[in-house]
Coordinates of C-alpha atoms and ligand atoms in Angstrom, one line a residue:
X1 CA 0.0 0.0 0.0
X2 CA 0.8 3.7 -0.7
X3 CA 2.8 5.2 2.2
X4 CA 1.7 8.8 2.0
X5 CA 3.0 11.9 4.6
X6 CA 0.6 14.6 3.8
X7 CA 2.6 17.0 5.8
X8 CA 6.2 16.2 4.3
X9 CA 5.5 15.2 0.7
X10 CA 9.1 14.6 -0.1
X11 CA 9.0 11.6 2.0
X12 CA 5.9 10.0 0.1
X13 CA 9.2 9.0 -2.8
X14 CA 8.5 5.9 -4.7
X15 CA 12.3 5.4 -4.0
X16 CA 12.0 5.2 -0.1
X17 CA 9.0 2.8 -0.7
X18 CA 11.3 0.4 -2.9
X19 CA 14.1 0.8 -0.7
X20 CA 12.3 0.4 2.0
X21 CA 13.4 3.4 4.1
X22 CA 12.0 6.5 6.1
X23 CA 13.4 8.8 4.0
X24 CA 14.5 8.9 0.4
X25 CA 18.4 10.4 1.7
X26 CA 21.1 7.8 0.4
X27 CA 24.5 8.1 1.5
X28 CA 26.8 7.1 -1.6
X29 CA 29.3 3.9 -1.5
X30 CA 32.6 5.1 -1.1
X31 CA 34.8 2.4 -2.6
X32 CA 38.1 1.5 -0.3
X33 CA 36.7 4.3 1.9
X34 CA 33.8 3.0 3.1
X35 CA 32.8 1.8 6.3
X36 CA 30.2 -0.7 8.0
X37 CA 30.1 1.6 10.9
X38 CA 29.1 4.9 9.0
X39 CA 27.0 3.0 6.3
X40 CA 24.9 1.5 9.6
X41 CA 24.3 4.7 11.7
X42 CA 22.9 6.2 8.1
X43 CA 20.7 2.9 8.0
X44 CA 19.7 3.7 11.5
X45 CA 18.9 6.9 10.7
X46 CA 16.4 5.9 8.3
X47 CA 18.4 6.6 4.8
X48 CA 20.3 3.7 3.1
X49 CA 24.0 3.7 4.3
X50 CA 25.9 1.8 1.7
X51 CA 29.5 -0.2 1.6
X52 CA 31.6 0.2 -1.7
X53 CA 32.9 -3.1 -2.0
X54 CA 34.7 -2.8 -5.3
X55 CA 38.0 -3.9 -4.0
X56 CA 36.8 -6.8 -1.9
X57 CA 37.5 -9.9 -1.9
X58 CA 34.5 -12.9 -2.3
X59 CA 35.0 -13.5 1.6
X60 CA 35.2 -10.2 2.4
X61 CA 32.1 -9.4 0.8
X62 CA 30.1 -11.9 2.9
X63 CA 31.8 -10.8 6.4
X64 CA 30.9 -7.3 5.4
X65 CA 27.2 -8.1 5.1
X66 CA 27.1 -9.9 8.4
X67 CA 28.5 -7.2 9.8
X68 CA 26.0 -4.7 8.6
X69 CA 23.5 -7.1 9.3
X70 CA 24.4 -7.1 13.3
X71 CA 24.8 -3.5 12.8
X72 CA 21.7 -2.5 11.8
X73 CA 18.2 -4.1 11.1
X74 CA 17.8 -1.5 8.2
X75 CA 17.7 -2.0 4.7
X76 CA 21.6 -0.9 3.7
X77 CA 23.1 -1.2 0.1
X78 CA 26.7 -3.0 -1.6
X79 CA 28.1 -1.5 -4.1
X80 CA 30.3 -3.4 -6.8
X81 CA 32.1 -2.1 -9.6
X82 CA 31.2 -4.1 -12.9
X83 CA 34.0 -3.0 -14.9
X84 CA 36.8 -3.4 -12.4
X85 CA 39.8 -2.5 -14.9
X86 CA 40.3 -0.8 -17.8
X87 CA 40.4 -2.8 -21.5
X88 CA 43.4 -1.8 -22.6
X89 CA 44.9 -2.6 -19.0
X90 CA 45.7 -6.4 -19.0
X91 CA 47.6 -5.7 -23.1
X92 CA 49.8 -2.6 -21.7
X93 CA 53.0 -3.3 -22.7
X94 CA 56.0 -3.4 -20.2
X95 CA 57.8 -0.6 -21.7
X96 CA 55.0 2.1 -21.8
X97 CA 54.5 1.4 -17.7
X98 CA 58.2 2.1 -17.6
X99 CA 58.2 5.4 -19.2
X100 CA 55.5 6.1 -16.6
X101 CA 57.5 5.3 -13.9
X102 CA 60.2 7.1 -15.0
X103 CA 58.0 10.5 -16.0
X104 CA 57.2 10.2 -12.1
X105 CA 60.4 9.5 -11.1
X106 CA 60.8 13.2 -9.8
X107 CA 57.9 12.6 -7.2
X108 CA 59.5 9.5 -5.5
X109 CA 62.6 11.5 -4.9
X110 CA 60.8 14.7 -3.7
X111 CA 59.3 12.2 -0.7
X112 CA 62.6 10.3 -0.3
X113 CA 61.4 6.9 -1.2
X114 CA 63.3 4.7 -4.1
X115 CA 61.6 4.5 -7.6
X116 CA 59.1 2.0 -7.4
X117 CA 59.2 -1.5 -9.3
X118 CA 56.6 -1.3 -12.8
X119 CA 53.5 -2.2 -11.3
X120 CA 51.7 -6.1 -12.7
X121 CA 48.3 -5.9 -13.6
X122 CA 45.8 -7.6 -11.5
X123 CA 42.1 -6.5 -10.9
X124 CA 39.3 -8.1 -8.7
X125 CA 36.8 -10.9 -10.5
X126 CA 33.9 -9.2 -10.9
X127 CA 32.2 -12.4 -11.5
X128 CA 33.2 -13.6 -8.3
X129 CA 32.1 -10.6 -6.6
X130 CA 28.9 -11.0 -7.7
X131 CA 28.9 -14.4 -6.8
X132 CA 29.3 -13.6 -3.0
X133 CA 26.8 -11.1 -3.1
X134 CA 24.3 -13.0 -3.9
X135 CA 25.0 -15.3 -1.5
X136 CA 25.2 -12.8 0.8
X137 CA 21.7 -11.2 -0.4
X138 CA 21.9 -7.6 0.8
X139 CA 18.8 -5.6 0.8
X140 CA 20.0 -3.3 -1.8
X141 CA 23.3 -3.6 -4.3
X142 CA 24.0 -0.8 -6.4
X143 CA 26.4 -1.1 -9.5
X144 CA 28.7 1.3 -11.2
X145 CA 30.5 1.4 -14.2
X146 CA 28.7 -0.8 -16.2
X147 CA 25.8 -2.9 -15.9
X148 CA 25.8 -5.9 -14.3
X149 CA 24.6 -9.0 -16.6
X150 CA 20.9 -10.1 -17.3
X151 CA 21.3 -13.8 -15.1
X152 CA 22.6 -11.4 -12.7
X153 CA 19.8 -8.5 -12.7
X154 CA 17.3 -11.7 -12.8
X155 CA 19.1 -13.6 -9.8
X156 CA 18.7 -10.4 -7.5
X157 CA 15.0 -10.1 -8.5
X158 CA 14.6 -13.9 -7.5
X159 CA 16.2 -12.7 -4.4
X160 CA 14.6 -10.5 -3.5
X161 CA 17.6 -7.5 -3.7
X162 CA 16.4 -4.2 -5.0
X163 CA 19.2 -3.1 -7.6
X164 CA 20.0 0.4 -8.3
X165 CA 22.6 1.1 -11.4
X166 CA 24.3 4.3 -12.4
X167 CA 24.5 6.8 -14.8
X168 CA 26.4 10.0 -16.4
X169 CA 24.3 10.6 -19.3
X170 CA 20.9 10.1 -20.6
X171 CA 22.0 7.5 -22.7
X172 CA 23.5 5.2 -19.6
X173 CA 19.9 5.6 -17.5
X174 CA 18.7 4.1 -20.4
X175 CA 20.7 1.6 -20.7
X176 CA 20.4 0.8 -17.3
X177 CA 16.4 1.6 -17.0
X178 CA 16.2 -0.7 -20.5
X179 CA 18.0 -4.0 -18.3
X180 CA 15.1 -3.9 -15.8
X181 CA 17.4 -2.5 -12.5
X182 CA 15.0 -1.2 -10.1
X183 CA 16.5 2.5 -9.6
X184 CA 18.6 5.0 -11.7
X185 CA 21.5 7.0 -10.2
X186 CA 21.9 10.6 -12.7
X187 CA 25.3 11.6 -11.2
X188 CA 26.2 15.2 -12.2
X189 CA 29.8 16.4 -12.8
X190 CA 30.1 17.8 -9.6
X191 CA 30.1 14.6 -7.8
X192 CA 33.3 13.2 -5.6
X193 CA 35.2 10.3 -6.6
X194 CA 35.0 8.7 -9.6
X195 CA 33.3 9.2 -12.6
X196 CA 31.2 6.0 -13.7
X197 CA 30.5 6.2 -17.1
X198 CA 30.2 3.2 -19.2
X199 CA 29.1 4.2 -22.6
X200 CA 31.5 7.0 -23.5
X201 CA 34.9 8.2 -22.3
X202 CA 34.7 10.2 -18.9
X203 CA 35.1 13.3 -20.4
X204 CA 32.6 13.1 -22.7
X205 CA 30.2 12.6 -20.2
X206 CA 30.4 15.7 -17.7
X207 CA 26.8 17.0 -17.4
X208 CA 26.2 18.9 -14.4
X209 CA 23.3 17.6 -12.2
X210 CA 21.0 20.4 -12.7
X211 CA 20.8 19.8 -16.3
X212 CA 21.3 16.0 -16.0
X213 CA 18.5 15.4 -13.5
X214 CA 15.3 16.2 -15.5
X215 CA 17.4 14.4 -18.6
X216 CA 17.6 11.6 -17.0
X217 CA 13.8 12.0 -15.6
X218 CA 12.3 12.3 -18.7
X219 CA 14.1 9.4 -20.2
X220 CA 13.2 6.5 -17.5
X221 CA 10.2 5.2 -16.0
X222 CA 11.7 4.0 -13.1
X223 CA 13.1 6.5 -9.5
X224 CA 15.9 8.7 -10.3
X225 CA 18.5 9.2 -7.4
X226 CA 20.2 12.6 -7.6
X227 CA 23.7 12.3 -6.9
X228 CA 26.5 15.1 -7.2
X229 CA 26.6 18.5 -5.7
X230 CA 23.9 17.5 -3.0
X231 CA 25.0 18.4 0.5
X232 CA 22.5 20.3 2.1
X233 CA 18.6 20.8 1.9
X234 CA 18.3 23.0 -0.6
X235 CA 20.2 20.5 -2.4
X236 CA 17.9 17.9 -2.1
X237 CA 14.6 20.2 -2.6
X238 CA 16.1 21.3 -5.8
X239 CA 17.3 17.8 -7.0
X240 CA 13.0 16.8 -6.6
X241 CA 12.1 20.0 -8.7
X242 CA 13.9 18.7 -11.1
X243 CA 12.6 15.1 -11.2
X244 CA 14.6 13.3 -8.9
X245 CA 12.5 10.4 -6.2
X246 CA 16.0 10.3 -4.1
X247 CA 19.5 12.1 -3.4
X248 CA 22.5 10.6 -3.2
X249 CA 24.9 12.4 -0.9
X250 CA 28.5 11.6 -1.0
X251 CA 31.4 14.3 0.2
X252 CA 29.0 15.3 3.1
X253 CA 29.0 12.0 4.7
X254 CA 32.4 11.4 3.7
X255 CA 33.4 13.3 6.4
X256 CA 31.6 12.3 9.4
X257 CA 32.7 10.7 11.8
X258 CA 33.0 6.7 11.5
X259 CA 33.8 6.8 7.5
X260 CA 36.7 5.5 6.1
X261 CA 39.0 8.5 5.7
X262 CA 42.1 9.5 7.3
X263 CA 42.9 12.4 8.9
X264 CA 44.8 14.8 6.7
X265 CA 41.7 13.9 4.1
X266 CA 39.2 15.1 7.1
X267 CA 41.8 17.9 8.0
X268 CA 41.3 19.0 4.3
X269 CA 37.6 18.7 3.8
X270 CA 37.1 20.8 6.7
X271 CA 39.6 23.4 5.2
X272 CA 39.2 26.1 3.1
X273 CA 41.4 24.0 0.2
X274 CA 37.7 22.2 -0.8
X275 CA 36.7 25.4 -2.7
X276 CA 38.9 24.3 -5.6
X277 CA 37.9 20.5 -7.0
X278 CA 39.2 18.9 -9.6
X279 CA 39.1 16.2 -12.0
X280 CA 42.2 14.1 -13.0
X281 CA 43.3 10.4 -13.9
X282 CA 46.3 10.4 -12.9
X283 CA 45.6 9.2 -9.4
X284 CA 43.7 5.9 -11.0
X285 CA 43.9 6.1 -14.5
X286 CA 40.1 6.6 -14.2
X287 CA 38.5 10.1 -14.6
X288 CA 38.1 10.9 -10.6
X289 CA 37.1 14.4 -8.7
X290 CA 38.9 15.6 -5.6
X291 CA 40.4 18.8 -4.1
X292 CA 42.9 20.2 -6.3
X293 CA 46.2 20.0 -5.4
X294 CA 50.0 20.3 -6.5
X295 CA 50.3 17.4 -7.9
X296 CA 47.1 17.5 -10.0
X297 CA 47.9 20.9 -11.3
X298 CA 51.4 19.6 -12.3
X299 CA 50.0 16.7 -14.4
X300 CA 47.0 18.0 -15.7
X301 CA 50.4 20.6 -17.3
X302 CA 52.5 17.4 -18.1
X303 CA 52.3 15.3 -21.3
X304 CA 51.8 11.9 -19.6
X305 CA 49.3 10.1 -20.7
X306 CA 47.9 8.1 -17.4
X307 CA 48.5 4.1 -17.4
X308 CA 44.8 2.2 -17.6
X309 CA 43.2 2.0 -14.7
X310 CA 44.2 0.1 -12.3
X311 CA 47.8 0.0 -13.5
X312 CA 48.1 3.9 -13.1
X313 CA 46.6 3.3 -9.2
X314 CA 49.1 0.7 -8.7
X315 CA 51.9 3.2 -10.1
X316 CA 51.1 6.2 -7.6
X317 CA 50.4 3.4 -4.0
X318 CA 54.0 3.8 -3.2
X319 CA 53.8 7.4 -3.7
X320 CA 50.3 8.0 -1.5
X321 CA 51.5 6.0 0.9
X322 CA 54.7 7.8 1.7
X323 CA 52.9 11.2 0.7
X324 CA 50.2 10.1 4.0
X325 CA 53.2 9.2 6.3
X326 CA 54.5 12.6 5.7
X327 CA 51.4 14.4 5.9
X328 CA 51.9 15.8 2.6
X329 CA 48.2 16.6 1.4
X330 CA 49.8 18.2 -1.9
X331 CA 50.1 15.1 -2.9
X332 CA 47.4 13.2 -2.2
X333 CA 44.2 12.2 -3.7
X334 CA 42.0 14.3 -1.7
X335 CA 38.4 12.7 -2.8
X336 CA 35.6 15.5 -3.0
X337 CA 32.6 17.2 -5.1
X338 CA 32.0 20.2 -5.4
X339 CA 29.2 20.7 -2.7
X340 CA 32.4 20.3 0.4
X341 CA 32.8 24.0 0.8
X342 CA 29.0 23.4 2.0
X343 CA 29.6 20.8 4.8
X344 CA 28.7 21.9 7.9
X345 CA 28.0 18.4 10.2
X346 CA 30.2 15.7 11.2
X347 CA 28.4 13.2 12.3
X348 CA 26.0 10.9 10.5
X349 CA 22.9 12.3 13.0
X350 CA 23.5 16.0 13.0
X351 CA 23.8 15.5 9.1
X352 CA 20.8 13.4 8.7
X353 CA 19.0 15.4 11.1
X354 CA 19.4 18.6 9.4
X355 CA 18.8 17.7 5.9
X356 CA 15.7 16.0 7.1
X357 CA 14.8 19.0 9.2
X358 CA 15.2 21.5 6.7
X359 CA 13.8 20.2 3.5
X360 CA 11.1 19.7 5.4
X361 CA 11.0 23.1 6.4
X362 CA 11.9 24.5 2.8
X363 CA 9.1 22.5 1.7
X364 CA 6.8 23.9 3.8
X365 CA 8.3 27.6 3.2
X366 CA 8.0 27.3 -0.5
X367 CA 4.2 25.6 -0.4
X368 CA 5.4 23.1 -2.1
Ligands
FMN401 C1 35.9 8.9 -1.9 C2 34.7 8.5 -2.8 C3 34.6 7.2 -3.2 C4 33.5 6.8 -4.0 N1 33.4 5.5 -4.4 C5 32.3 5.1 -5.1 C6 32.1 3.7 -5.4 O1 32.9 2.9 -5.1 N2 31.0 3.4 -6.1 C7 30.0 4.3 -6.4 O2 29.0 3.9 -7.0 N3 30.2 5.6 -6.1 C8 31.3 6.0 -5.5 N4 31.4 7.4 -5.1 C9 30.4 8.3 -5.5 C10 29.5 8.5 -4.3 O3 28.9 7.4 -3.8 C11 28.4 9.6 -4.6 O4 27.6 9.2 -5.6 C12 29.0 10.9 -4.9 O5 30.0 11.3 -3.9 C13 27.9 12.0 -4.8 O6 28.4 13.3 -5.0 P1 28.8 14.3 -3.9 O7 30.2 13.9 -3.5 O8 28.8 15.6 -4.6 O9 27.8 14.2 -2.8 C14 32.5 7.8 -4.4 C15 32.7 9.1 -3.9 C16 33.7 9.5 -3.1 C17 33.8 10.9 -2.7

């Protein structure tokens, strides 16, 4: 039956009803970042808390269910990556990763470590991924670059797991509206992290939310979750005027308390340094937005072409890792959209409280 709040509309979102939670406010996966203990307490708070589990292992991806399970009694959501390396990855040749590790040669000796050895390719098994999920059978499992395929999409449905799949463009909420998933994703360009596009390149695919959202609306007939830029009530008020049934917040939650993230990231969203983002592959090899830095500046000025994703990732680990033990953020890959210079909360509750708080109020403000 129709759940229906007369006095906060919002909440009456087909999405919620799918998803089965109070309110139609979904914290984003957040890849290695993630965390069971910030994904529950959003659970709890009646959004959808969600666990990127892209660089888990089968085993891992069971344990991390069970644990969410005994963390909340919510409906909560995995997130796997479908495409979990680039194409042209696995054929790179030996001698092209060795002119990259010698065009970043430079770094290594700026932070006092010895040039690293060329990185071997080796990505997760998607296959077997999916495997463990649905053995695991989350509530929710959300999938990104790509689409997952159709024995797949059919083996959550006989499960009983609501599948959400996401988009850049118009063209990819097709796609993913046209393979029966259950909910759409429109994530604008001003979204943290990585860009998931799946039809064409990364930067061809960089429409901003506001004019993405009522694309992406008009194209599918099933809820569209706004994702990118959203970080505060008016965020989400707009992203319904629009046509979204959901918001999919991301940088906000990033930095509460409980996620994933290290210090000098928190340090940094919480600084003034967030009001300049940027978008670069040459922390992954895949298109990815986060606070601009020196080293993104200097390569977006180099010539170097960035290895496939994950080679290129596997290339800079040495470098992150000595960059984090000597806290130097001009260096690091500082993940974040464009909607951080707007955080204002810390914690999962003050966060959920207040964008629950004030869209209602904004709703009732504008008579909507
Ligand atoms: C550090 C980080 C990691 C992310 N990892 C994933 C991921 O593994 N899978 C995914 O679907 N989205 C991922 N995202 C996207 C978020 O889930 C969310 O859609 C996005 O952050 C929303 O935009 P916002 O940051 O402007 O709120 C990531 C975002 C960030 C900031």
């Amino acid at each position: 039956m129709m759940r229906v709040d007369r006095k906060h509309p919002w909440r009456e979102s087909e999405a919620a009803q799918r998803l089965g939670v109070r309110y139609p406010i979904i914290q984003g996966p957040f890849g290695g970042l993630s965390s069971v203990a910030l994904a529950a307490s959003v659970s709890n708070s009646g959004g959808l808390g969600s666990f990127g589990a892209a660089q888990l292992s089968p085993t891992q991806i069971k344990e991390t269910v069970a644990q969410l399970r005994e963390s909340t009694d919510k409906p909560f959501s995995i997130n796997l990556w479908v495409s979990t390396y680039d194409e042209a990855a696995p054929s790179t040749t030996g001698a092209r990763i060795e002119a990259s590790v010698l065009a970043t040669q430079h770094y290594f000796a700026e932070l006092n470590i010895p040039t690293p050895e060329a990185p071997k390719f080796s990505a997760p098994d998607f296959n077997a991924q999916v495997d463990a999920l649905l053995q695991a059978r989350p509530p929710v499992a959300s999938f990104i670059f790509g689409i997952p395929p159709k024995s797949v999409l059919e083996a959550c449905r006989t499960s009983g797991i609501v599948t959400i799949g996401s988009a850049t463009t118009g063209d990819e909420a097709k796609a993913v509206a046209d393979a029966g998933m259950d909910l759409v994703v429109a994530s604008g360009f001003e979204a943290g992290g990585h860009r998931g596009s799946f039809l064409s390149p990364a930067e061809a695919s960089l429409t901003g939310t506001f004019a993405l959202i009522p694309q992406v609306a008009d194209t599918v007939g099933i809820p569209v979750i706004a994702a990118g830029g959203i970080a505060d009530a008016r965020g989400i008020v707009a992203a319904f005027a629009l046509g979204a049934d959901a918001v999919q917040v991301g940088t906000a939650f990033l930095v509460c308390e409980g996620s994933g993230i290290g210090p000098l990231h928190r340090r940094a969203l919480l600084s003034d340094a967030v009001r300049s983002t940027g978008l670069s592959r040459y922390f992954s090899g895949r298109l990815a937005r986060g606070i601009r830095n020196r080293f993104m500046n200097d390569m977006d000025k180099s010539a170097l072409d960035p290895l496939p994703y994950p080679l290129q990732r596997a290339l800079m680990r040495p470098y992150t890792e000595a960059a984090t033990r000597q806290e130097r953020t001009d260096f690091l890959p500082l993940w974040a959209g464009q909607a951080a210079a707007l955080i204002r909360h810390t914690t999962v509750e003050a966060l959920m409280e207040s964008l629950i708080r004030e869209t209602d109020e904004l709703y009732r403000n504008l008579s909507l």
